[in-house]
mmCIF file of C-alpha atoms in Angstrom:
data_model
loop_
_atom_site.group_PDB
_atom_site.id
_atom_site.type_symbol
_atom_site.label_atom_id
_atom_site.label_comp_id
_atom_site.label_asym_id
_atom_site.label_seq_id
_atom_site.Cartn_x
_atom_site.Cartn_y
_atom_site.Cartn_z
ATOM 1 C CA ASP X 1 16.637 -10.430 7.228
ATOM 2 C CA ALA X 2 15.382 -6.861 7.276
ATOM 3 C CA GLU X 3 11.762 -6.452 8.226
ATOM 4 C CA ILE X 4 9.046 -4.071 9.317
ATOM 5 C CA THR X 5 7.002 -4.874 12.408
ATOM 6 C CA GLN X 6 3.914 -3.382 13.967
ATOM 7 C CA SER X 7 2.568 -3.645 17.491
ATOM 8 C CA PRO X 8 0.123 -4.405 18.830
ATOM 9 C CA ARG X 9 -1.461 -6.568 16.130
ATOM 10 C CA HIS X 10 -4.893 -6.144 17.679
ATOM 11 C CA LYS X 11 -6.165 -3.382 19.961
ATOM 12 C CA ILE X 12 -9.517 -2.582 21.527
ATOM 13 C CA THR X 13 -9.953 0.817 23.111
ATOM 14 C CA GLU X 14 -12.663 3.216 24.181
ATOM 15 C CA THR X 15 -13.615 6.514 22.633
ATOM 16 C CA GLY X 16 -11.631 9.422 23.981
ATOM 17 C CA ARG X 17 -8.570 7.423 24.924
ATOM 18 C CA GLN X 18 -5.139 8.116 23.505
ATOM 19 C CA VAL X 19 -3.704 5.211 21.549
ATOM 20 C CA THR X 20 -0.243 4.744 20.085
ATOM 21 C CA LEU X 21 0.555 2.212 17.378
ATOM 22 C CA ALA X 22 4.181 1.248 16.948
ATOM 23 C CA CYS X 23 6.064 0.717 13.699
ATOM 24 C CA HIS X 24 9.674 -0.456 13.561
ATOM 25 C CA GLN X 25 11.752 -1.180 10.469
ATOM 26 C CA THR X 26 15.235 -2.622 10.132
ATOM 27 C CA TRP X 27 15.657 -1.761 6.437
ATOM 28 C CA ASN X 28 17.365 1.524 7.363
ATOM 29 C CA HIS X 29 14.901 3.285 5.066
ATOM 30 C CA ASN X 30 14.518 7.037 5.238
ATOM 31 C CA ASN X 31 10.866 7.008 4.111
ATOM 32 C CA MET X 32 8.078 5.759 6.369
ATOM 33 C CA PHE X 33 4.328 5.880 5.852
ATOM 34 C CA TRP X 34 1.119 5.187 7.770
ATOM 35 C CA TYR X 35 -2.052 4.082 5.979
ATOM 36 C CA ARG X 36 -5.484 3.031 7.067
ATOM 37 C CA GLN X 37 -7.468 0.408 5.188
ATOM 38 C CA ASP X 38 -11.249 0.536 5.100
ATOM 39 C CA LEU X 39 -13.713 -1.396 2.989
ATOM 40 C CA GLY X 40 -14.474 0.461 -0.210
ATOM 41 C CA HIS X 41 -11.636 2.937 0.263
ATOM 42 C CA GLY X 42 -8.514 0.890 -0.290
ATOM 43 C CA LEU X 43 -5.515 2.320 1.541
ATOM 44 C CA ARG X 44 -5.424 5.986 2.443
ATOM 45 C CA LEU X 45 -2.343 7.845 3.578
ATOM 46 C CA ILE X 46 -2.442 9.268 7.103
ATOM 47 C CA HIS X 47 1.063 10.650 7.699
ATOM 48 C CA TYR X 48 4.497 10.148 6.230
ATOM 49 C CA SER X 49 8.118 10.975 6.941
ATOM 50 C CA TYR X 50 11.115 11.382 4.657
ATOM 51 C CA GLY X 51 13.648 11.275 7.479
ATOM 52 C CA VAL X 52 14.413 11.974 11.128
ATOM 53 C CA GLN X 53 12.525 15.007 12.429
ATOM 54 C CA ASP X 54 10.496 15.210 9.201
ATOM 55 C CA THR X 55 6.733 14.550 9.265
ATOM 56 C CA ASN X 56 3.987 15.391 6.786
ATOM 57 C CA LYS X 57 0.218 15.139 6.676
ATOM 58 C CA GLY X 58 -1.459 12.781 4.301
ATOM 59 C CA GLU X 59 -4.952 12.551 2.911
ATOM 60 C CA VAL X 60 -6.686 11.610 6.202
ATOM 61 C CA SER X 61 -4.534 13.101 8.969
ATOM 62 C CA ASP X 62 -7.200 14.649 11.231
ATOM 63 C CA GLY X 63 -7.066 13.111 14.713
ATOM 64 C CA TYR X 64 -3.658 11.488 14.157
ATOM 65 C CA SER X 65 -0.080 12.528 14.842
ATOM 66 C CA VAL X 66 3.388 11.073 14.292
ATOM 67 C CA SER X 67 6.907 11.859 15.382
ATOM 68 C CA ARG X 68 10.230 10.641 13.962
ATOM 69 C CA SER X 69 13.085 10.693 16.445
ATOM 70 C CA ASN X 70 15.179 7.976 14.766
ATOM 71 C CA THR X 71 15.373 6.172 11.441
ATOM 72 C CA GLU X 72 13.797 2.917 12.617
ATOM 73 C CA ASP X 73 10.535 4.052 14.237
ATOM 74 C CA LEU X 74 7.435 6.028 13.304
ATOM 75 C CA PRO X 75 4.765 5.698 16.019
ATOM 76 C CA LEU X 76 1.223 6.754 15.153
ATOM 77 C CA THR X 77 -0.823 8.399 17.897
ATOM 78 C CA LEU X 78 -4.573 8.781 17.982
ATOM 79 C CA GLU X 79 -4.992 11.770 20.271
ATOM 80 C CA SER X 80 -8.587 11.000 21.306
ATOM 81 C CA ALA X 81 -9.860 7.829 19.699
ATOM 82 C CA ALA X 82 -13.173 7.981 17.853
ATOM 83 C CA SER X 83 -15.345 5.163 16.489
ATOM 84 C CA SER X 84 -14.616 6.440 12.986
ATOM 85 C CA GLN X 85 -10.991 5.462 13.557
ATOM 86 C CA THR X 86 -11.869 1.781 13.797
ATOM 87 C CA SER X 87 -9.778 0.390 10.962
ATOM 88 C CA VAL X 88 -6.773 -1.670 9.982
ATOM 89 C CA TYR X 89 -3.565 0.356 10.086
ATOM 90 C CA PHE X 90 -0.510 -0.393 7.964
ATOM 91 C CA CYS X 91 2.958 0.993 8.252
ATOM 92 C CA ALA X 92 5.321 0.956 5.277
ATOM 93 C CA SER X 93 8.866 2.035 4.501
ATOM 94 C CA SER X 94 10.920 2.658 1.377
ATOM 95 C CA GLU X 95 14.368 3.767 0.385
ATOM 96 C CA ALA X 96 14.560 7.441 -0.502
ATOM 97 C CA VAL X 97 15.178 8.352 -4.123
ATOM 98 C CA GLY X 98 17.916 10.645 -2.909
ATOM 99 C CA THR X 99 19.701 7.619 -1.459
ATOM 100 C CA SER X 100 19.162 5.030 -4.151
ATOM 101 C CA GLY X 101 18.986 7.281 -7.188
ATOM 102 C CA ARG X 102 16.102 5.132 -8.411
ATOM 103 C CA PRO X 103 12.642 6.684 -8.631
ATOM 104 C CA GLY X 104 9.642 4.503 -7.919
ATOM 105 C CA GLU X 105 11.163 2.671 -4.977
ATOM 106 C CA THR X 106 9.093 -0.179 -3.549
ATOM 107 C CA GLN X 107 7.255 0.355 -0.286
ATOM 108 C CA TYR X 108 7.507 -2.575 2.151
ATOM 109 C CA PHE X 109 4.524 -3.107 4.395
ATOM 110 C CA GLY X 110 4.138 -4.333 7.938
ATOM 111 C CA PRO X 111 1.525 -6.951 8.914
ATOM 112 C CA GLY X 112 -1.007 -4.379 10.127
ATOM 113 C CA THR X 113 -2.733 -3.437 13.373
ATOM 114 C CA ARG X 114 -6.454 -4.036 13.701
ATOM 115 C CA LEU X 115 -7.942 -1.305 15.914
ATOM 116 C CA LEU X 116 -11.458 -1.335 17.339
ATOM 117 C CA VAL X 117 -12.733 1.798 19.056
ATOM 118 C CA LEU X 118 -15.805 1.205 21.208
ATOM 119 C CA ALA P 1 -3.677 15.199 -8.301
ATOM 120 C CA GLN P 2 -3.136 11.541 -8.962
ATOM 121 C CA SER P 3 -5.914 8.986 -8.839
ATOM 122 C CA VAL P 4 -6.370 5.297 -9.531
ATOM 123 C CA THR P 5 -9.508 3.501 -10.644
ATOM 124 C CA GLN P 6 -9.847 -0.256 -10.364
ATOM 125 C CA LEU P 7 -12.820 -1.559 -12.311
ATOM 126 C CA GLY P 8 -14.579 -4.350 -10.481
ATOM 127 C CA SER P 9 -14.340 -4.659 -6.727
ATOM 128 C CA HIS P 10 -14.869 -8.416 -7.060
ATOM 129 C CA VAL P 11 -13.674 -10.671 -9.860
ATOM 130 C CA SER P 12 -14.239 -14.432 -10.057
ATOM 131 C CA VAL P 13 -12.445 -16.731 -12.474
ATOM 132 C CA SER P 14 -12.232 -20.483 -12.829
ATOM 133 C CA GLU P 15 -9.032 -22.288 -11.974
ATOM 134 C CA GLY P 16 -6.887 -22.375 -15.117
ATOM 135 C CA ALA P 17 -8.637 -19.415 -16.740
ATOM 136 C CA LEU P 18 -7.155 -16.044 -17.643
ATOM 137 C CA VAL P 19 -6.977 -13.465 -14.874
ATOM 138 C CA LEU P 20 -7.492 -9.837 -15.908
ATOM 139 C CA LEU P 21 -7.647 -7.089 -13.292
ATOM 140 C CA ARG P 22 -8.139 -3.574 -14.607
ATOM 141 C CA CYS P 23 -6.404 -0.404 -13.456
ATOM 142 C CA ASN P 24 -6.626 3.090 -14.909
ATOM 143 C CA TYR P 25 -4.769 6.070 -13.528
ATOM 144 C CA SER P 26 -4.626 9.795 -13.889
ATOM 145 C CA SER P 27 -1.404 11.708 -13.451
ATOM 146 C CA SER P 28 -0.142 15.016 -14.788
ATOM 147 C CA VAL P 29 3.390 13.659 -15.123
ATOM 148 C CA PRO P 30 4.811 10.292 -16.211
ATOM 149 C CA PRO P 31 3.701 7.848 -13.532
ATOM 150 C CA TYR P 32 5.311 5.032 -11.660
ATOM 151 C CA LEU P 33 2.800 2.196 -11.373
ATOM 152 C CA PHE P 34 2.547 -0.674 -8.923
ATOM 153 C CA TRP P 35 0.483 -3.757 -8.262
ATOM 154 C CA TYR P 36 0.376 -5.098 -4.723
ATOM 155 C CA VAL P 37 -1.301 -8.268 -3.438
ATOM 156 C CA GLN P 38 -2.790 -8.774 0.017
ATOM 157 C CA TYR P 39 -3.513 -12.247 1.354
ATOM 158 C CA PRO P 40 -5.984 -12.574 4.233
ATOM 159 C CA ASN P 41 -4.803 -11.014 7.488
ATOM 160 C CA GLN P 42 -1.480 -9.989 5.990
ATOM 161 C CA GLY P 43 0.239 -6.844 4.807
ATOM 162 C CA LEU P 44 0.712 -5.865 1.180
ATOM 163 C CA GLN P 45 3.362 -7.487 -0.989
ATOM 164 C CA LEU P 46 4.694 -6.073 -4.249
ATOM 165 C CA LEU P 47 3.720 -8.076 -7.337
ATOM 166 C CA LEU P 48 5.359 -5.864 -9.944
ATOM 167 C CA LYS P 49 6.048 -2.261 -10.860
ATOM 168 C CA TYR P 50 6.678 -0.042 -13.835
ATOM 169 C CA THR P 51 9.092 2.865 -13.547
ATOM 170 C CA THR P 52 10.797 3.356 -16.912
ATOM 171 C CA GLY P 53 11.810 1.285 -19.918
ATOM 172 C CA ALA P 54 9.949 -1.767 -21.166
ATOM 173 C CA THR P 55 6.219 -1.282 -20.872
ATOM 174 C CA LEU P 56 5.478 -4.976 -20.325
ATOM 175 C CA VAL P 57 6.472 -5.814 -16.785
ATOM 176 C CA LYS P 58 6.745 -9.309 -15.354
ATOM 177 C CA GLY P 59 6.251 -9.963 -11.674
ATOM 178 C CA ILE P 60 6.115 -12.750 -9.172
ATOM 179 C CA ASN P 61 3.788 -15.765 -9.340
ATOM 180 C CA GLY P 62 3.361 -15.528 -13.121
ATOM 181 C CA PHE P 63 1.682 -12.127 -13.173
ATOM 182 C CA GLU P 64 2.453 -9.406 -15.684
ATOM 183 C CA ALA P 65 1.148 -5.943 -16.519
ATOM 184 C CA GLU P 66 1.479 -3.606 -19.468
ATOM 185 C CA PHE P 67 1.780 0.164 -19.194
ATOM 186 C CA LYS P 68 -0.286 1.798 -21.949
ATOM 187 C CA LYS P 69 0.208 5.547 -21.863
ATOM 188 C CA SER P 70 -2.403 6.262 -24.548
ATOM 189 C CA GLU P 71 -5.039 4.416 -22.528
ATOM 190 C CA THR P 72 -3.710 5.497 -19.100
ATOM 191 C CA SER P 73 -3.943 1.863 -18.071
ATOM 192 C CA PHE P 74 -1.871 -0.712 -16.228
ATOM 193 C CA HIS P 75 -3.937 -3.894 -16.299
ATOM 194 C CA LEU P 76 -2.734 -7.004 -14.460
ATOM 195 C CA THR P 77 -2.919 -10.405 -16.146
ATOM 196 C CA LYS P 78 -2.041 -14.025 -15.528
ATOM 197 C CA PRO P 79 -2.608 -16.672 -18.214
ATOM 198 C CA SER P 80 -3.803 -19.443 -15.899
ATOM 199 C CA ALA P 81 -5.342 -18.857 -12.472
ATOM 200 C CA HIS P 82 -4.347 -20.955 -9.503
ATOM 201 C CA MET P 83 -6.251 -21.402 -6.272
ATOM 202 C CA SER P 84 -3.417 -19.712 -4.418
ATOM 203 C CA ASP P 85 -4.072 -16.485 -6.396
ATOM 204 C CA ALA P 86 -7.190 -15.795 -4.340
ATOM 205 C CA ALA P 87 -6.435 -12.483 -2.627
ATOM 206 C CA GLU P 88 -7.058 -8.747 -2.843
ATOM 207 C CA TYR P 89 -5.111 -6.802 -5.428
ATOM 208 C CA PHE P 90 -4.290 -3.109 -5.295
ATOM 209 C CA CYS P 91 -3.068 -0.849 -8.060
ATOM 210 C CA ALA P 92 -1.096 2.238 -7.004
ATOM 211 C CA VAL P 93 0.590 5.247 -8.605
ATOM 212 C CA SER P 94 3.344 7.676 -7.705
ATOM 213 C CA ASP P 95 5.520 10.006 -9.761
ATOM 214 C CA PHE P 96 8.969 11.530 -9.793
ATOM 215 C CA GLY P 97 9.539 13.816 -6.848
ATOM 216 C CA ASN P 98 6.558 12.364 -5.003
ATOM 217 C CA GLU P 99 7.426 9.191 -3.138
ATOM 218 C CA LYS P 100 3.898 8.718 -1.769
ATOM 219 C CA LEU P 101 1.576 6.105 -3.216
ATOM 220 C CA THR P 102 -2.031 6.671 -4.196
ATOM 221 C CA PHE P 103 -3.970 3.422 -4.121
ATOM 222 C CA GLY P 104 -7.045 2.189 -5.901
ATOM 223 C CA THR P 105 -9.880 0.701 -3.891
ATOM 224 C CA GLY P 106 -8.792 -2.856 -4.587
ATOM 225 C CA THR P 107 -10.141 -5.904 -6.414
ATOM 226 C CA ARG P 108 -10.926 -9.107 -4.570
ATOM 227 C CA LEU P 109 -10.068 -12.102 -6.759
ATOM 228 C CA THR P 110 -11.913 -15.362 -6.166
ATOM 229 C CA ILE P 111 -10.836 -18.581 -7.883
ATOM 230 C CA ILE P 112 -13.557 -21.100 -8.654
ATOM 231 C CA PRO P 113 -12.411 -24.750 -8.483
#
C-alpha cells in the first residue's frame, strides 16, 4: 500500500543546530507540503512543492528551507534551530489537479515528527 | 485570502448524543472544504470533503457535513456519538488553482460516557 513516512518521529536538539526532517511518500504525488502544529494555531503551512525542483514559501517559512530533487522526498531543514521551532511537524502529499483533473484533491498526512529545541 | 473559523476549541457531548462541530470560512471564490480528524499521536485523516455537486456530503464513521454558501458554513455532524469519536477535528479550505489548505484551529471533541 502507498504511504507517507516521516523520520525521525521524535527529535531533541539544541538551539543553533541544523536539523533536517525527512518526508518520503510512495503515492507518486506531485504535490508535497510541510506544516507545523501548535496549540491554538491548528496547522500552518511552512513550505510546499508542486513538483521536482519546485519549492514555495508558506505562511511561516522563516528559518526553514526545503529542496525537491525527486518525486518521493521533501526534506525540511531548520537552518539554525530556535526554541520557537519546538513543534509537531507534519508532511503531506496530494495528487496534482493537472494530473487527476479533479480539483480539491485530498492531502494525505504522515504520522508527524515531534521536535524539541532546547 | 482564505480563512477558517472553528467555533469552540473544546466540545463535550454524551455518548449517543448529537455531535455538531462548527466551521465557517471566507473565500473570494467557490471553496473546496474539508474535515480532517486527528487521533492522539497520529497524523490527520480525511473525514469528508466538498468540491462540487451535492451540498450534503457523507464521510467515514457516520459523519456528514453540509455546505451552505449563504451562511459560508460547513458544519460537521453525527447523529449519535461514540466513544471512539474522541479526537481533534480540523476544518480546512482550498479553492480552484490553489492546492494549498488553510486550516482552522481545531476542535477537541470529548465523549462523556
